[in-house]
Coordinates of C-alpha atoms and ligand atoms in Angstrom, one line a residue:
M1 CA 141.4 78.9 111.7
T2 CA 140.7 75.2 111.1
Y3 CA 140.3 74.1 107.5
L4 CA 140.9 71.2 105.0
R5 CA 144.0 71.2 102.9
C6 CA 145.4 68.9 100.2
S7 CA 147.9 66.6 101.8
A8 CA 150.3 66.7 98.8
A9 CA 153.2 68.9 99.7
D10 CA 153.4 70.5 96.2
C11 CA 149.6 71.3 96.0
G12 CA 148.4 72.9 99.1
A13 CA 144.8 73.5 97.8
A14 CA 142.6 74.7 100.7
L15 CA 138.9 73.9 101.3
E16 CA 136.4 74.9 103.9
L17 CA 136.4 72.6 106.9
H18 CA 133.0 71.0 106.4
D19 CA 133.4 70.4 102.7
R20 CA 132.4 66.8 102.0
S21 CA 135.0 66.2 99.2
L22 CA 137.1 63.0 99.8
A23 CA 139.9 64.1 97.6
C24 CA 141.6 67.3 96.5
P25 CA 139.6 68.8 93.6
K26 CA 142.9 70.1 92.1
C27 CA 145.2 67.1 92.2
G28 CA 143.1 64.2 93.6
D29 CA 145.3 63.5 96.7
L30 CA 143.8 63.0 100.1
L31 CA 142.7 65.9 102.3
E32 CA 143.8 66.6 105.8
V33 CA 142.5 68.8 108.6
V34 CA 144.7 71.8 109.5
I35 CA 144.3 72.8 113.1
E36 CA 145.5 76.1 114.4
P37 CA 145.1 75.1 118.1
R38 CA 143.0 77.4 120.3
F39 CA 145.1 77.4 123.4
Y40 CA 147.4 79.0 125.8
S41 CA 150.9 77.5 126.4
A42 CA 151.7 73.8 126.0
C43 CA 152.3 73.7 129.8
D44 CA 148.9 75.2 130.6
L45 CA 147.2 72.9 128.2
K46 CA 148.8 69.8 129.7
N47 CA 147.4 70.9 133.1
I48 CA 143.9 71.6 131.6
W49 CA 143.8 68.1 129.9
R50 CA 144.8 66.4 133.2
G51 CA 142.2 68.4 135.1
R52 CA 139.5 67.3 132.8
R53 CA 139.8 63.7 134.1
A54 CA 137.9 64.9 137.2
S55 CA 135.1 66.5 135.1
G56 CA 131.6 65.1 134.3
D57 CA 131.3 66.7 130.9
P58 CA 131.0 63.9 128.3
R59 CA 133.7 65.5 126.2
D60 CA 136.1 65.4 129.2
I61 CA 135.2 61.8 129.9
S62 CA 136.2 60.9 126.3
G63 CA 139.9 60.2 125.8
V64 CA 139.5 61.8 122.3
W65 CA 137.5 65.0 123.1
R66 CA 139.6 65.7 126.2
F67 CA 142.2 66.9 123.7
R68 CA 139.7 69.0 121.8
E69 CA 142.0 72.0 121.3
F70 CA 143.6 69.9 118.6
L71 CA 140.3 68.8 117.0
P72 CA 137.6 70.6 115.0
E73 CA 135.2 72.4 117.2
Y74 CA 131.5 71.3 117.7
P75 CA 128.7 72.3 119.9
L76 CA 128.4 69.8 122.8
D77 CA 125.0 68.5 121.6
R78 CA 126.5 67.3 118.3
V79 CA 129.3 65.3 119.8
V80 CA 128.7 61.5 119.6
T81 CA 130.9 59.9 122.2
M82 CA 131.0 56.7 124.3
A83 CA 133.9 57.5 126.6
E84 CA 136.3 56.1 124.0
G85 CA 140.0 56.3 124.6
N86 CA 141.3 56.2 128.2
T87 CA 143.1 53.0 127.4
P88 CA 146.0 51.8 129.5
R89 CA 149.7 51.6 128.8
L90 CA 150.8 48.2 130.1
R91 CA 154.4 47.3 130.9
A92 CA 155.1 43.8 129.6
R93 CA 158.3 42.4 131.2
R94 CA 158.0 38.8 130.1
T95 CA 157.0 39.7 126.6
A96 CA 159.9 42.2 126.5
A97 CA 162.4 39.4 127.4
W98 CA 161.0 37.2 124.7
S99 CA 161.3 39.9 122.1
G100 CA 164.8 41.0 123.1
V101 CA 164.1 44.5 124.3
R102 CA 164.4 45.7 127.9
E103 CA 161.6 48.2 128.2
L104 CA 158.4 47.3 126.3
W105 CA 155.0 48.9 126.8
F106 CA 151.7 48.0 125.2
K107 CA 149.2 50.7 124.4
H108 CA 146.0 48.6 124.2
L109 CA 143.6 50.4 121.8
G110 CA 141.6 47.2 121.7
W111 CA 140.2 48.1 125.1
N112 CA 137.8 50.7 123.4
P113 CA 134.0 50.4 123.4
T114 CA 133.8 48.2 120.3
G115 CA 137.2 46.6 120.8
S116 CA 139.4 48.4 118.4
F117 CA 141.2 51.7 117.8
K118 CA 138.5 52.5 115.2
D119 CA 136.3 54.0 117.9
L120 CA 138.8 56.9 118.3
G121 CA 138.3 57.9 114.7
M122 CA 134.6 57.1 114.6
T123 CA 133.6 59.4 117.4
A124 CA 135.2 62.2 115.3
G125 CA 133.9 61.0 112.0
I126 CA 130.3 60.4 113.2
T127 CA 130.3 63.7 115.0
E128 CA 131.2 65.4 111.7
A129 CA 128.6 63.4 109.8
N130 CA 126.0 64.4 112.4
F131 CA 127.1 68.0 112.2
V132 CA 126.8 68.3 108.4
G133 CA 123.4 66.7 108.6
A134 CA 124.1 63.2 107.1
R135 CA 121.4 60.6 107.4
A136 CA 123.3 57.5 106.4
V137 CA 127.0 56.6 106.7
A138 CA 129.0 53.9 105.0
C139 CA 132.4 52.2 104.9
A140 CA 134.3 49.3 103.4
S141 CA 136.0 47.2 106.0
T142 CA 137.9 44.2 107.1
G143 CA 135.6 44.2 110.1
N144 CA 136.6 46.6 112.8
T145 CA 135.7 49.8 111.0
A146 CA 132.3 48.2 110.3
A147 CA 131.7 47.3 113.9
S148 CA 132.7 50.8 115.1
L149 CA 130.8 52.6 112.4
A150 CA 127.7 50.5 113.2
A151 CA 127.8 51.3 116.9
Y152 CA 128.5 55.1 116.6
A153 CA 125.9 55.4 113.8
A154 CA 123.3 53.7 116.1
R155 CA 124.2 56.1 118.9
A156 CA 123.6 59.1 116.5
G157 CA 120.5 57.7 115.0
L158 CA 122.0 57.4 111.5
A159 CA 121.5 54.5 109.1
A160 CA 124.7 52.4 108.5
R161 CA 125.9 50.4 105.6
V162 CA 129.1 48.4 105.6
Y163 CA 130.9 46.6 102.7
L164 CA 132.8 43.6 103.7
P165 CA 135.0 41.2 101.7
M166 CA 132.9 38.0 101.6
G167 CA 134.1 35.4 104.0
Q168 CA 137.1 37.4 105.1
A169 CA 136.1 39.4 108.1
S170 CA 136.0 37.4 111.4
N171 CA 132.6 36.2 112.6
N172 CA 133.0 38.3 115.8
K173 CA 133.3 41.5 113.8
L174 CA 130.5 40.6 111.5
A175 CA 128.3 39.8 114.5
Q176 CA 129.0 43.2 116.0
A177 CA 128.0 45.1 112.8
L178 CA 124.8 43.0 112.7
D179 CA 124.1 43.5 116.4
F180 CA 124.4 47.3 116.1
G181 CA 121.9 47.2 113.2
A182 CA 124.1 47.9 110.2
Q183 CA 123.1 46.8 106.7
V184 CA 125.9 44.4 105.6
V185 CA 126.9 44.1 102.0
Q186 CA 129.3 41.2 101.2
I187 CA 131.5 41.8 98.2
E188 CA 133.2 39.1 96.2
G189 CA 137.0 39.8 96.5
S190 CA 139.3 41.7 98.8
F191 CA 138.9 44.7 101.1
D192 CA 140.3 46.8 98.2
D193 CA 137.5 45.5 95.9
A194 CA 134.9 46.4 98.6
L195 CA 136.3 49.9 98.9
D196 CA 136.3 50.3 95.1
A197 CA 132.7 49.1 95.0
L198 CA 131.6 51.6 97.6
L199 CA 133.5 54.5 96.0
S200 CA 132.3 53.8 92.6
A201 CA 128.7 53.5 93.8
G202 CA 129.1 57.3 94.4
D203 CA 125.9 57.5 96.4
P204 CA 125.5 61.2 97.4
D205 CA 123.2 60.3 100.3
L206 CA 125.9 58.2 102.0
Y207 CA 128.5 59.9 104.2
F208 CA 131.7 58.1 103.7
L209 CA 133.8 57.0 106.7
N210 CA 136.8 55.0 105.7
S211 CA 140.1 56.4 106.9
I212 CA 140.6 58.5 103.8
N213 CA 138.0 60.7 105.6
P214 CA 140.3 63.3 107.3
F215 CA 138.1 63.6 110.4
R216 CA 138.7 59.9 111.2
I217 CA 142.4 60.7 111.3
E218 CA 141.9 63.6 113.7
G219 CA 140.2 61.3 116.3
Q220 CA 142.8 58.5 115.9
K221 CA 145.8 60.9 116.4
T222 CA 144.6 61.4 120.0
A223 CA 145.8 57.9 120.9
M224 CA 149.3 59.4 120.7
F225 CA 148.4 62.4 122.8
E226 CA 147.1 60.0 125.5
L227 CA 150.2 57.8 125.2
L228 CA 152.6 60.7 125.4
E229 CA 150.7 62.1 128.4
Q230 CA 151.1 58.6 130.0
F231 CA 154.9 58.9 129.4
E232 CA 154.7 62.3 131.1
W233 CA 155.5 63.9 127.7
R234 CA 158.9 62.2 127.4
A235 CA 158.7 60.4 124.1
P236 CA 159.5 56.7 124.0
D237 CA 162.3 55.8 121.5
Y238 CA 159.9 53.9 119.2
V239 CA 156.2 53.6 118.6
V240 CA 155.3 50.4 116.6
V241 CA 152.0 50.0 114.8
P242 CA 150.5 47.5 112.3
G243 CA 149.8 48.8 108.9
G244 CA 146.9 48.0 106.6
N245 CA 145.2 50.9 104.8
L246 CA 147.7 53.1 106.7
G247 CA 145.2 55.6 108.2
N248 CA 146.4 54.8 111.7
S249 CA 150.1 55.2 110.9
S250 CA 149.2 58.5 109.2
S251 CA 147.4 59.8 112.2
F252 CA 150.3 59.0 114.5
G253 CA 152.7 60.9 112.3
K254 CA 150.3 63.9 112.3
A255 CA 150.1 63.7 116.1
F256 CA 153.9 63.7 116.5
A257 CA 154.3 66.6 114.1
E258 CA 151.7 68.7 115.8
L259 CA 152.9 68.0 119.4
K260 CA 156.5 68.8 118.4
T261 CA 155.6 72.0 116.5
Q262 CA 153.5 73.2 119.4
G263 CA 156.2 72.5 122.0
F264 CA 154.6 69.6 123.9
I265 CA 157.5 67.3 123.3
D266 CA 161.1 68.0 122.5
R267 CA 161.7 64.9 120.4
V268 CA 159.4 62.6 118.5
P269 CA 159.3 58.8 118.8
R270 CA 160.5 56.9 115.7
L271 CA 157.5 55.4 114.0
I272 CA 157.8 51.8 112.9
V273 CA 155.0 50.3 110.7
V274 CA 154.7 46.6 110.5
Q275 CA 152.8 44.8 107.7
A276 CA 152.0 41.2 107.1
A277 CA 154.3 39.6 104.5
G278 CA 151.3 38.6 102.3
A279 CA 149.9 42.1 102.3
N280 CA 153.0 44.2 102.3
P281 CA 153.0 46.9 99.5
F282 CA 154.2 49.6 101.9
A283 CA 157.1 47.5 103.3
R284 CA 158.1 46.8 99.7
L285 CA 158.0 50.4 98.8
W286 CA 160.2 51.2 101.8
E287 CA 162.7 48.4 101.0
S288 CA 163.1 49.5 97.4
H289 CA 163.2 53.3 98.2
S290 CA 160.5 53.7 95.6
K291 CA 158.4 56.8 95.3
Q292 CA 155.4 55.0 93.9
L293 CA 153.3 52.3 95.6
T294 CA 152.8 49.0 93.7
P295 CA 149.6 47.4 95.0
V296 CA 149.6 43.7 96.0
A297 CA 146.9 42.2 93.7
A298 CA 145.8 39.3 96.0
P299 CA 146.7 40.1 99.6
D300 CA 146.7 37.2 101.9
T301 CA 147.4 36.8 105.6
V302 CA 145.8 35.2 108.7
A303 CA 145.7 38.7 110.1
T304 CA 142.5 39.5 108.2
A305 CA 142.3 43.0 109.6
I306 CA 145.3 44.0 107.6
R307 CA 144.7 41.9 104.5
I308 CA 144.9 45.0 102.2
G309 CA 146.8 45.3 99.0
N310 CA 146.3 48.9 98.0
P311 CA 146.6 51.2 101.0
R312 CA 145.1 54.5 100.3
S313 CA 146.9 56.6 102.9
W314 CA 150.4 55.5 102.0
R315 CA 151.7 58.9 101.1
K316 CA 150.6 60.4 104.4
A317 CA 152.0 57.4 106.3
L318 CA 155.3 57.7 104.5
R319 CA 155.6 61.3 105.5
G320 CA 155.2 60.3 109.2
V321 CA 157.7 57.5 109.0
E322 CA 160.3 59.8 107.3
F323 CA 159.7 62.7 109.5
T324 CA 160.2 60.6 112.7
G325 CA 163.2 58.7 111.3
G326 CA 161.3 55.5 111.4
M327 CA 161.0 52.4 109.2
V328 CA 158.6 49.9 107.6
I329 CA 159.0 46.1 107.8
D330 CA 157.0 43.0 107.3
V331 CA 156.5 39.8 109.2
T332 CA 155.3 36.3 108.3
D333 CA 152.0 34.8 109.5
E334 CA 154.1 32.3 111.6
E335 CA 155.8 35.2 113.3
I336 CA 152.5 36.9 113.9
G337 CA 151.1 33.7 115.4
E338 CA 154.0 33.2 117.8
A339 CA 153.8 36.8 118.9
K340 CA 150.1 36.6 119.5
A341 CA 150.5 33.5 121.6
I342 CA 153.1 35.3 123.8
I343 CA 150.9 38.4 124.3
G344 CA 148.1 36.0 125.3
R345 CA 150.3 34.2 127.8
D346 CA 151.2 37.5 129.3
G347 CA 147.5 37.9 130.2
I348 CA 146.9 40.8 127.7
G349 CA 145.7 39.3 124.5
C350 CA 145.0 40.9 121.1
E351 CA 143.8 40.1 117.7
P352 CA 146.3 38.7 115.1
A353 CA 146.9 42.0 113.2
S354 CA 147.9 43.7 116.5
A355 CA 150.5 41.0 117.2
A356 CA 152.3 42.0 114.1
T357 CA 153.8 44.8 116.2
L358 CA 155.5 42.4 118.6
A359 CA 156.6 40.1 115.8
G360 CA 158.2 43.2 114.2
I361 CA 160.0 44.2 117.4
K362 CA 161.4 40.7 117.8
K363 CA 162.6 40.6 114.2
L364 CA 164.3 44.0 114.4
A365 CA 165.9 43.3 117.8
A366 CA 167.3 40.0 116.4
A367 CA 168.7 41.8 113.4
G368 CA 170.4 44.4 115.6
Q369 CA 168.2 47.1 114.2
L370 CA 166.6 48.0 117.5
D371 CA 168.7 49.2 120.4
P372 CA 167.9 46.6 123.2
H373 CA 168.0 49.5 125.8
A374 CA 165.4 51.5 123.9
V375 CA 162.0 52.3 125.3
V376 CA 159.5 50.7 123.0
A377 CA 155.7 51.3 122.8
A378 CA 153.8 48.8 120.8
V379 CA 150.3 49.6 119.8
L380 CA 147.7 46.8 120.1
T381 CA 144.9 47.7 117.8
G382 CA 142.2 45.1 118.5
H383 CA 140.9 43.0 121.4
A384 CA 141.7 39.3 121.7
L385 CA 137.9 38.5 121.3
K386 CA 137.9 40.0 117.8
D387 CA 138.9 36.8 116.2
T388 CA 138.1 33.8 118.4
D389 CA 138.1 31.3 115.5
Y390 CA 141.8 32.1 115.0
I391 CA 142.5 31.3 118.6
I392 CA 140.6 28.1 118.7
R393 CA 142.3 27.0 115.4
S394 CA 145.8 27.9 116.4
Q395 CA 145.6 26.8 120.1
T396 CA 144.0 23.4 119.4
R397 CA 146.4 20.6 120.2
P398 CA 146.1 16.9 119.5
S399 CA 144.4 15.2 122.5
E400 CA 147.2 12.7 123.0
E401 CA 149.4 15.6 124.2
V402 CA 147.2 15.9 127.3
P403 CA 146.7 12.4 128.9
G404 CA 143.1 11.7 129.6
A405 CA 141.8 14.9 128.1
H406 CA 139.8 15.7 125.0
A407 CA 141.4 17.9 122.3
R408 CA 142.0 21.5 123.1
Ligands
F0G1 N1 144.8 46.6 113.3 C1 143.5 46.3 113.3 C2 143.0 45.4 114.4 C3 142.7 46.8 112.2 O1 141.4 46.5 112.2 C4 143.3 47.5 111.2 C5 142.5 48.1 110.1 C6 144.7 47.8 111.3 C7 145.4 47.3 112.3 C8 145.4 48.7 110.3 O2 145.0 50.0 110.4 O3 144.2 50.4 108.1 O4 144.8 52.3 109.6 O5 146.6 50.8 108.7 N2 141.3 47.7 109.9 C9 140.5 48.3 108.9 C10 139.0 47.9 109.0 C11 141.0 48.3 107.5 O6 138.3 47.9 108.1 O7 138.6 47.5 110.1 P1 145.2 50.9 109.1

């Protein structure tokens, strides 16, 4: 049976799978999908998943629905998919040398249909919205969720409304949301204010698709199924991911727990979450061993995707970090900028928030907190073209540096 359960360990309230509640009616904590996988042995299923790569079924072509034994079940005609997932694992030797580790791999989730990992969650979230008969969907966003929601809603024929912190999402992401036909509402303040505005509007006609929606988390967890398959089910020592609202970190923790429990892997990677120093409530919580998150009132970082002061999924993410023996750290905007430039020079590229992973790896390696012989997988969450203003700004050099040339 697949159903919704309260994510608080001491509550455990259960709800029917397609209940549209966003929080536990008993204690108010976030909900999660509990999957009792419909399958044979782990070994058989690994072969089935591999075999699906040769199939023409749209669900098999998707790097999310290919792993559908671990997802809620839907009739084929309800699944809204654009061949998301299927992103490469790239070995990065020069970047590894720069960061001080020997074996570094990038899992580039920015190479998804709308250029970020959000598509993995959105195919699942919009499919659920479609299944329950929603007509309109909405989210608050620093930009990528908005772009992804707008695209998948358009594919499903649903109206889309996105709440953005005014002047803070990159123009590229805003342009995507407009291009896909979403209604854009700009909110004075931060992402947290935009999310509060949307939640307090309490519009019953809107299906809500931020990452507190448990179906989003189900889709996003498949990034780790795909990554572990690429590692032939031998877990790397570390998986490193940037943390904003902490939905993605939560989904990775859930993936590792499920794959371990069901016998797909015999050990889990240690999950390292990296935040920007100006938007670091989770890193502060970790550092102080606190059991309660203190929000950052005015989050600020050049990595606008993770400019978030009050991450809603912190409890779920903490569970994943603790379960895997991981850690949470923060890095400065300068460190993010340097790391981003290196990833660019390696011919890969990513948006600033994604580069927080590499900055974190370098910081930990320099501090002797990361074994230099470890196998490290860094998750790049967004494409380089997601924030071109940042690149133009940070790569512009005075013209006198290049004789006879104009500034660039
Ligand atoms: N990296 C990128 C490129 C993002 O867009 C986000 C979040 C994150 C990392 C952090 O992921 O929130 O699950 O911890 N972007 C959201 C948005 C908030 O609205 O696009 P998280």
